Coordinates of C-alpha atoms in Angstrom, one line a residue:
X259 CA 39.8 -31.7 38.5
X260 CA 41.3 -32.8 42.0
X261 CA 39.4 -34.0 44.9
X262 CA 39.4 -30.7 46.7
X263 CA 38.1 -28.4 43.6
X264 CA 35.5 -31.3 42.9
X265 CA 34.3 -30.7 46.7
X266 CA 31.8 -28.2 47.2
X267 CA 32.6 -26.0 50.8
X268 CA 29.9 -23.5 49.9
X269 CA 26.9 -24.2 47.8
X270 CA 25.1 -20.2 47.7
X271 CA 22.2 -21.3 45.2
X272 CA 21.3 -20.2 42.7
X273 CA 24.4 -17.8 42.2
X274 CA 27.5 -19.5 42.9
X275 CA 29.9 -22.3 44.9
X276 CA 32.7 -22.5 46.5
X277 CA 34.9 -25.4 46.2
X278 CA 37.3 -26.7 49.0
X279 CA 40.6 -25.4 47.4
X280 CA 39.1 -21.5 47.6
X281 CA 37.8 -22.3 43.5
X282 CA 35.1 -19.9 42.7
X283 CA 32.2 -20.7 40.4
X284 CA 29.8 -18.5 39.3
X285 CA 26.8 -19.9 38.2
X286 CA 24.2 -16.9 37.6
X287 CA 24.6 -13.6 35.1
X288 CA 27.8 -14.5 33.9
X289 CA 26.6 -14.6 30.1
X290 CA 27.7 -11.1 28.5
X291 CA 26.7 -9.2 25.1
X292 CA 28.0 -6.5 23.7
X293 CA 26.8 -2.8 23.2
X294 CA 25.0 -1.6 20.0
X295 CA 21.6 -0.9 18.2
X296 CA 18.7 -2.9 19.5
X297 CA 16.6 -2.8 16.6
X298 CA 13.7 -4.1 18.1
X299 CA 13.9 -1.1 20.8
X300 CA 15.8 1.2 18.6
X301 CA 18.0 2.0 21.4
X302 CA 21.8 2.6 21.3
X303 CA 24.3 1.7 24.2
X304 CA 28.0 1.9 24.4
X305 CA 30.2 1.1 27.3
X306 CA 32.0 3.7 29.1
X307 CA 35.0 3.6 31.4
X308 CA 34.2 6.2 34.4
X309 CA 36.3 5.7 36.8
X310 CA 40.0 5.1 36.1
X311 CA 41.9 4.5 39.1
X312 CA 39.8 2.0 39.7
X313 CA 38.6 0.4 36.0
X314 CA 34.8 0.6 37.1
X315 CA 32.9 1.1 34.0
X316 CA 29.1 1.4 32.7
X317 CA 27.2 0.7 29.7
X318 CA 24.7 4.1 28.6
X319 CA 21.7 4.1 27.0
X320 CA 20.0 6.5 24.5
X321 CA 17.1 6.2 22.2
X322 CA 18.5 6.0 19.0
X323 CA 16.6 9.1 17.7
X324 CA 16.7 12.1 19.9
X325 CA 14.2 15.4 18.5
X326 CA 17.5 18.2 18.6
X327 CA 17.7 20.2 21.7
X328 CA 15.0 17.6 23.8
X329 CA 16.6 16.9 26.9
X330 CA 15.8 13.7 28.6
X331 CA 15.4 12.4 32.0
X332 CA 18.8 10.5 33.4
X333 CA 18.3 6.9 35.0
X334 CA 21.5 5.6 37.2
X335 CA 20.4 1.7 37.2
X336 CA 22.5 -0.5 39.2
X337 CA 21.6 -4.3 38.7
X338 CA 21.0 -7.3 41.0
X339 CA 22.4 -10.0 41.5
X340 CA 23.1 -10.5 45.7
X341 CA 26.0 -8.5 45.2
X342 CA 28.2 -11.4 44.1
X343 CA 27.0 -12.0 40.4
X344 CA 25.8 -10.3 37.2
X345 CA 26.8 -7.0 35.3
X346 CA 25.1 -4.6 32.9
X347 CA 26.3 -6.9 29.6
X348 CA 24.4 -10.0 31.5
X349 CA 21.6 -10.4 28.1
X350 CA 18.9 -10.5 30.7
X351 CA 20.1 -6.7 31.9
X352 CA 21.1 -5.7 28.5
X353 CA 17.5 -6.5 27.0
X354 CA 15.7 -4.8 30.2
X355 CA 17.7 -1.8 30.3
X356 CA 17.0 -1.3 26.4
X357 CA 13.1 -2.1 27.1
X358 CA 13.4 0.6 29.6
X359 CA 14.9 3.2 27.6
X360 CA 12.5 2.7 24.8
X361 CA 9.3 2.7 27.0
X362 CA 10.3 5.9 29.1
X363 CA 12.3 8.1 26.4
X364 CA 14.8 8.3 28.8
X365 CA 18.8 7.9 28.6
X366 CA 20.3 5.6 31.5
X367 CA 23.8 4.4 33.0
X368 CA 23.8 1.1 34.1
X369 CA 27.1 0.7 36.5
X370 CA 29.5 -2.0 36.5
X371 CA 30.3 -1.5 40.1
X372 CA 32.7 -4.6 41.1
X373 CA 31.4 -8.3 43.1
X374 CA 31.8 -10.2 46.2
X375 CA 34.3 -11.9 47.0
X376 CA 37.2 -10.7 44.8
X377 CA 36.4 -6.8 45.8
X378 CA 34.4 -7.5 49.4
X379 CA 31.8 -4.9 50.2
X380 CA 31.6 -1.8 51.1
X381 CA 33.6 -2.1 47.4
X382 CA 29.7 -2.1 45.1
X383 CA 28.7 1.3 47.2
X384 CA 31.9 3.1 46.7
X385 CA 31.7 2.1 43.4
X386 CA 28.3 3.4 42.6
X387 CA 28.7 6.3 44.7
X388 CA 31.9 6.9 42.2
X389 CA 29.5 6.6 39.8
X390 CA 27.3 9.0 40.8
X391 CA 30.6 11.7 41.5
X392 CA 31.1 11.4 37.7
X393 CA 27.6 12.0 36.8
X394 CA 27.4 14.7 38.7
X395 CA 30.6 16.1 37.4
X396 CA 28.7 17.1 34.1
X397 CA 27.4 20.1 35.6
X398 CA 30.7 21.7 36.2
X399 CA 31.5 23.8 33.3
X400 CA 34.9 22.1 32.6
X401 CA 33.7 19.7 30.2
X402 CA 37.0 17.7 28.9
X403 CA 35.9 14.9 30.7
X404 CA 32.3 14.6 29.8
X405 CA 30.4 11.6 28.3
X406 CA 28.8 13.5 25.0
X407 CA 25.8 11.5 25.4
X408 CA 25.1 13.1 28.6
X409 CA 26.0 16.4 27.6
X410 CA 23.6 16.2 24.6
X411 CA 21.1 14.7 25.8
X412 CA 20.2 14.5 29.2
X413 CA 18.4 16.9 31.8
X414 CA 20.6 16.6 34.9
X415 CA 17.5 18.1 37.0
X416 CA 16.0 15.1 35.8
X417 CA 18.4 12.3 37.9
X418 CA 16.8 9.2 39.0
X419 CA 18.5 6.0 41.0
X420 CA 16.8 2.8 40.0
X421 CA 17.7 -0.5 41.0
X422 CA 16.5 -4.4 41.7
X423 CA 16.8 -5.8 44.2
X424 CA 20.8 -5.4 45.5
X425 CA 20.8 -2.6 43.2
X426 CA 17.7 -1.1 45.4
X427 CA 19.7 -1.3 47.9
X428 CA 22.5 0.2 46.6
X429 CA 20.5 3.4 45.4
X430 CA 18.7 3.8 49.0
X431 CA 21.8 4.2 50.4
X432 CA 23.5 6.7 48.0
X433 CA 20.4 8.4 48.7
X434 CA 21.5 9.2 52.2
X435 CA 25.3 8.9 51.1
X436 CA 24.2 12.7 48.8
X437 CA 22.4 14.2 51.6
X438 CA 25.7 13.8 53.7
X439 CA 28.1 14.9 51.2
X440 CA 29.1 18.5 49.5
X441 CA 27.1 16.8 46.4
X442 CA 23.9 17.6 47.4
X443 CA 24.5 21.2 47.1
X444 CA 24.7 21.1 43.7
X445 CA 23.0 17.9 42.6
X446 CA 19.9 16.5 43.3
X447 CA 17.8 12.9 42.9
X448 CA 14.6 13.4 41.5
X449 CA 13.4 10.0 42.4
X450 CA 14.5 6.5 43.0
X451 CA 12.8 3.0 41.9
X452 CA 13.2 0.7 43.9
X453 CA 12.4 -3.1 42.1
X454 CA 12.0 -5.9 44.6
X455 CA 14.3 -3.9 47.2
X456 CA 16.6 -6.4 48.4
X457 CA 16.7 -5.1 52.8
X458 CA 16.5 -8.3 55.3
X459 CA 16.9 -9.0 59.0
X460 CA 17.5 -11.3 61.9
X461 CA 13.9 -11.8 63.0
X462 CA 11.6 -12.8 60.5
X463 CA 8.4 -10.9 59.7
X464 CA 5.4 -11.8 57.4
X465 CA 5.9 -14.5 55.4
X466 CA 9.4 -15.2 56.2
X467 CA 8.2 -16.6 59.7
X468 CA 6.6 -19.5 57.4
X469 CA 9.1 -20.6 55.0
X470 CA 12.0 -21.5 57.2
X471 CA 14.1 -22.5 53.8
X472 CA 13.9 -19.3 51.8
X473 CA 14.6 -17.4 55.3
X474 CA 17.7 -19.9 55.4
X475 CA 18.7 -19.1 51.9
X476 CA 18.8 -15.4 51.7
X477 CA 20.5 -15.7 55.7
X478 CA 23.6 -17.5 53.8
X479 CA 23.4 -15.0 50.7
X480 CA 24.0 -12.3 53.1
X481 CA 26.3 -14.1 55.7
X482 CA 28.6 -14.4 52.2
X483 CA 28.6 -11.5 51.1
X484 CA 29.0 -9.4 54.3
X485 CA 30.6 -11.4 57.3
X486 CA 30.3 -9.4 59.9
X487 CA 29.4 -9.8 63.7
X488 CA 26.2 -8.0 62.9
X489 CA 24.6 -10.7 60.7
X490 CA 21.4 -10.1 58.9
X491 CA 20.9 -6.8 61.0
X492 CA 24.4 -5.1 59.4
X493 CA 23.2 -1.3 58.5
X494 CA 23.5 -2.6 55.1
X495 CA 20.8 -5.2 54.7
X496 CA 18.9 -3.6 57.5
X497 CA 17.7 -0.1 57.3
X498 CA 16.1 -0.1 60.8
X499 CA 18.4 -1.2 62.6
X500 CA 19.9 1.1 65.6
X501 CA 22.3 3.8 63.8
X502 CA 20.6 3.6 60.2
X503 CA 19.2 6.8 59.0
X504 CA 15.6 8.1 59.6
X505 CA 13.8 7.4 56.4
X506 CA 13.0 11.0 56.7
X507 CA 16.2 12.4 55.5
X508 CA 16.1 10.7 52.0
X509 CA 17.5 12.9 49.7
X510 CA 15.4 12.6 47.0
X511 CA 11.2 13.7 45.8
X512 CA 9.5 10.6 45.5
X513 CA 10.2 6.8 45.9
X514 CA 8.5 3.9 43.6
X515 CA 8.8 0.4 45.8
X516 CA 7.8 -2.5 43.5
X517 CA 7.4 -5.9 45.5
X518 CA 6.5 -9.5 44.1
X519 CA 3.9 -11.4 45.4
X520 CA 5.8 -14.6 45.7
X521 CA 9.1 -13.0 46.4
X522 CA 10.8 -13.8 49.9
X523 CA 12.0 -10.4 50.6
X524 CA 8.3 -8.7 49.6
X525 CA 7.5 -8.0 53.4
X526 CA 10.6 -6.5 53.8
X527 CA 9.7 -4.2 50.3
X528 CA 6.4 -3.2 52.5
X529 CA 7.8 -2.5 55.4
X530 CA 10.0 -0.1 53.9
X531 CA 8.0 1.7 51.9
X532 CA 5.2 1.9 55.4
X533 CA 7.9 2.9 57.6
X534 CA 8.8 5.4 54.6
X535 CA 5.2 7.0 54.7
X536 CA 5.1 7.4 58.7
X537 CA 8.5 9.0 58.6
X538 CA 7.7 12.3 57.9
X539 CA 9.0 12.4 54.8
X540 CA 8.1 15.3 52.5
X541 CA 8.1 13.1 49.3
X542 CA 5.7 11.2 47.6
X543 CA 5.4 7.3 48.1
X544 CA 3.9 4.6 45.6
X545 CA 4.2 1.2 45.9
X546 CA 3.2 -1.6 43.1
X547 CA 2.8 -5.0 44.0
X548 CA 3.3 -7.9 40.9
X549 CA 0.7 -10.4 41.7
X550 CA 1.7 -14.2 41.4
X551 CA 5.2 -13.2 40.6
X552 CA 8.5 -13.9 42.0
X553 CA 12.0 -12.0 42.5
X554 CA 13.1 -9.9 39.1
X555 CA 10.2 -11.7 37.2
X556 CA 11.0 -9.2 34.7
X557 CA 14.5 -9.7 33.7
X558 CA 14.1 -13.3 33.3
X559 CA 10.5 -13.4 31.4
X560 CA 10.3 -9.5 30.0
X561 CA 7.6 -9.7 27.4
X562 CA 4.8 -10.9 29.8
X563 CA 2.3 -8.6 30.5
X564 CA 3.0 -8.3 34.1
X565 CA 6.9 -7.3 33.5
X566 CA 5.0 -4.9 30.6
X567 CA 2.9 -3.3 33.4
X568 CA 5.7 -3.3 35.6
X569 CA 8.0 -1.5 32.9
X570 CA 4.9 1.2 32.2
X571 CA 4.1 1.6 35.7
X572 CA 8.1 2.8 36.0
X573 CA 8.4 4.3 32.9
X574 CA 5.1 6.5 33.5
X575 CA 7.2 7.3 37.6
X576 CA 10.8 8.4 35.2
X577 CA 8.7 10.9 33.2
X578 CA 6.3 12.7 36.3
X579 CA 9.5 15.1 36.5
X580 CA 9.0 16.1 33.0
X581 CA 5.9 17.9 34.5
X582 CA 7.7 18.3 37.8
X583 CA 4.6 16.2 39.5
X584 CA 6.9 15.0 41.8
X585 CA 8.8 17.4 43.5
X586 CA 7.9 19.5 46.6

C-alpha cells in the first residue's frame, strides 16, 4: 500500500475512512450471512430480488410454521447504518430481524436499499420507496410477479414501516412520500416504529448543547453523506426545517418512537415524537425510552433484557392491528 492509500483524508468513525487516493474502507456492518432456518427462532428467510432495473434486493422473513389460512401482519424494516454502511445479511441485522419475527408472529422484508458514496442519496429513499411500489403491487390481481410468501401469508391491511435509526428516517419519509402519491389510494401504513430515529440539526438542543464531540461526530456523518448547502438542516435530517411536511399529514395510524438514554440523537427522538402529539395528528403516539442504553443497543447486545423489552414492547405495537386498536 502506497503512501497516498496508507493516508487517511476522511476518518467518519465508527463506519468508514477515506484514504487520499479516493480508497474506500468500510469498517462497520460489512460481515454477511446467509438466508435460512434459525433454529433457535424457528424462523425462515430467503433473499429476494425486487427491483430489477436496478438489482435492489431484500431478505423476507416468515415463521417457519404458519396455522393454514392465518394471515399475518407485514413489517418493511429498513436498517441503519448512517446511510453509508450495513445491509439485511450484516449477522447483527440478520439475528434481530429473526428475533423479531419470532416474538411478533409477523412476516417482514428487510430492504437492501443501496449506500453512500457509490449510489449518493436521494439513492436509499428511492430505493425503499421502490420497495414499497413492489409491496404494494401484491394487491393487484395480476399475480405473476408476486413473492409467494407474501401472497400466502401476509395481511396487506396489516403494513407497518420499521426502522433504526437511518432506517427511521427512511420510513418517516415514505410516510409522507404515500400520502403524496396515487399509492395511498389503495394502500395504506398501519403503523411505523421508529428505533432511535436518526433526525438532527444545525443548532443543538438538549444534551447535544453539552457534548460538543458527539455533536461534531454525527455533523461529519451527515456532511458525508449529504453535501449540500443546507448542512445539518437538509429536509432530510431535519424534519422541521422550513418546507418539511406538517407532522400532521403522516400517512399512517399510529407511530412507536423508541429513544436511548445515552444516545446522542435521543433529544432529537423527543422532539419528534412532541412535536408529533401537538400536530394535530389523528393517530396514536407512544414513545419508549431504553434507560442506560446507547444507539441500536439491541442489535449489538440482543439477549439483554432491555433489547428483550425493547423487542416485546414492539412486538406487542406490530400486533395492536390484529385487533385494529390502532386505527381511527
Amino acid at each position: 500500500m502506497g503512501s497516498d492509500t496508507s493516508e487517511v483524508a476522511l476518518d467518519l468513525f465508527p463506519y468508514l475512512k477515506v484514504y487520499k487516493d479516493g480508497t474506500l474502507e468500510r469498517i462497520a456492518g460489512v460481515e454477511v450471512v446467509p438466508p435460512g432456518l434459525d433454529p433457535q427462532a424457528n424462523v425462515l428467510s430467503k433473499d429476494i430480488l425486487i427491483v430489477p432495473q436496478t438489482g435492489v434486493s431484500a431478505r423476507i422473513y416468515r415463521p417457519n410454521f404458519v396455522i393454514k389460512d392465518q394471515k399475518l401482519p407485514f413489517v418493511v424494516y429498513f436498517h441503519g447504518g448512517a446511510f453509508c454502511v450495513a445491509s439485511p445479511a450484516f449477522p447483527n441485522y440478520h439475528n434481530s430481524l429473526n428475533k423479531l419475527v419470532a416474538e411478533a408472529n409477523i412476516v417482514a422484508l428487510s430492504v437492501d436499499y443501496r449506500l453512500v458514496p457509490e449510489h449518493p442519496l436521494p439513492t436509499a429513499y428511492q430505493d425503499s420507496w421502490a420497495a414499497l411500489q413492489w409491496v404494494a403491487s401484491h394487491k393487484e390481481e395480476d399475480g405473476h410477479h408476486h413473492e409467494g410468501w407474501i401472497k400466502d401469508y401476509v395481511d396487506l391491511d396489516q403494513v407497518f414501516l420499521v426502522g433504526d435509526s437511518a432506517g427511521a428516517n427512511i420510513a418517516h419519509h415514505l410516510a409522507f412520500r404515500i400520502k403524496e402519491s396515487d399509492l395511498g389510494q389503495s394502500f395504506k401504513i398501519l403503523g411505523i416504529g421508529m428505533i432511535h430515529p436518526y433526525f438532527w440539526g444545525t443548532n443543538p438542543i438538549g444534551s447535544e448543547t453539552a457534548d460538543g464531540l458527539r455533536k461534531e461526530l454525527v455533523d461529519k456523518w451527515w456532511l458525508y453523506v449529504c453535501p449540500s448547502d443546507k448542512g445539518c438542516d437538509d429536509p432530510f435530517i431535519n424534519p422541521f426545517v422550513d418546507g418539511s411536511p406538517d407532522l400532521a399529514g403522516l400517512a399512517c395510524h399510529g407511530i412507536l418512537v423508541i429513544v436511548a438514554e445515552k444516545d446522542i440523537l435521543r433529544d432529537r427522538g423527543r422532539f419528534y415524537y412532541d412535536k408529533l402529539v401537538e400536530s394535530g395528528w389523528r393517530g396514536k403516539a407512544e414513545i419508549m425510552e431504553n434507560e442506560s442504553e446507547d444507539l441500536v443497543f439491541h442489535i449489538f447486545n440482543p439477549d439483554c433484557d432491555k433489547a428483550k423489552s425493547l423487542m416485546k414492547r414492539l412486538a406487542a405495537f406490530l400486533n395492536q392491528g390484529s385487533g385494529k386498536g390502532i386505527v381511527e
